[in-house]
Amino acid sequence: MSSALLIYSQKMQKEGLRELLKNITEGKASDQEIRLFNRYYRAYQDEDSEWDSVEMGAQHEVHDELKRSILQRIKPVKVVPFWRKPLPVAAAVAAVLLISSALFFTRGDDRDQILAGKNTAILTLSNGKTIPLSETKNGLVIDASKISYNDGTSVAAYVGSDSMSTAGLKISTPRGGTYEVILADGTHVWLNAASKLEFPAQFSGKQRLVSLTGEGYFEVASNKQKPFKVLSGGQAVEVLGTHFNINAYEDERAIKTTLLEGSVVVSSDSGYELLKPGEQAVNANKHISVSKVNVSIPVAWKNKQFLFERESIQSIMRMVERWYDVEVSYSAEIPEETFSGGVSRFDKLSEVLKSLESTGKVKFEVKGRTVHVSM
């Protein structure tokens, strides 16, 4: 072992930490460096461990530096390990890619048999007829006179007898499904798993009104004369043209509206709030609160990722349930642990569970399509 690595193995200095992080995130670290780095982070996770500010530098500065470094590289990275502390940077971001698969043994259960979700949805016409949408396509285009996929091919099962000018339509994704729809005004909507969007084939009147259950990401076509309004779970979001995400699942404690671009007004019976880019409105218990957030986290699903910051295992597993179409059960008592990190949504279920298990704070057993969680 080199003298530099000996220093790492005893107490990693600030400069050494930065250099090692650089090697790992760029895929240049050796197996030995990765093992040392992971040992270092396990020590960091230990509540009783002490941070030496003289040798390591200010803890919050190191945290911020690591977080920036990881977020800059998040798109090309397939797996980001999870950590108990709010260090979502999970500094060994590329370690899971590099560590030998022998370090992560596969249990004798069914986790490797469960695959991630896919492009799948059902379109319901105003007459009640349902049309399963093609899994080889990823988007639907609504026109006043026709329905087609976003590659220009027609929806074969659609029969034009429906009065498309006044029709009320619905597109719904099952658990394990996602789909995009382009509305008649040019607005793009991406639906997450177990979600439903109701909308007219053609917008008429003084506003463009749609209804959402579940989660959707909206890129609204600008029209100052005709506001766009989304109804979801007792609240309304009104915009002229902007990009935002709404999480309104019925099994979540709150409705979360996150603004990426433009401005929106979030309203409910309790009042209203005007959001600015980078802000999130949380509507819970008849009260709307607004705070600054890292917008990459709530919209990660659209970019084919799971990203978490200080999330409970129950919250994470609700996302897993929807995307992998599984049931989740828990042992009698689940401690109040939180996790930060991420993983690609298009991996097998086993990859997500491995990342969570690598924290040493949670275990899974998979039988059929049921995931049992213990801590």
XYZ file of C-alpha atoms in Angstrom, residues 142-144 164-167 181-189 197-211 218 220-221 223 226-230:
40
model
C -54.105 14.915 -28.900
C -55.650 16.843 -31.766
C -59.155 18.193 -32.207
C -63.427 14.858 -30.623
C -64.197 18.563 -30.463
C -66.061 18.198 -27.161
C -64.762 14.849 -25.881
C -49.212 13.185 -23.541
C -49.184 16.329 -25.670
C -52.467 18.169 -25.235
C -54.315 20.048 -27.947
C -52.765 23.402 -26.921
C -49.199 22.027 -27.163
C -48.757 21.463 -23.420
C -46.567 18.444 -22.593
C -47.456 16.290 -19.592
C -54.855 12.851 -16.194
C -58.312 13.977 -17.328
C -58.540 16.628 -20.058
C -60.650 17.770 -23.023
C -59.739 16.919 -26.590
C -59.894 20.619 -27.328
C -59.775 23.509 -24.864
C -62.715 25.885 -25.071
C -63.894 28.705 -22.859
C -61.738 31.106 -20.865
C -59.358 28.596 -19.301
C -57.566 25.312 -19.965
C -58.673 22.932 -17.220
C -57.248 19.463 -16.462
C -57.404 17.137 -13.463
C -46.059 19.826 -16.868
C -47.405 24.362 -20.228
C -47.735 26.132 -23.586
C -51.340 31.543 -23.594
C -56.331 31.426 -21.458
C -54.796 30.346 -18.110
C -53.932 26.673 -17.587
C -55.323 25.164 -14.379
C -54.571 21.779 -12.784
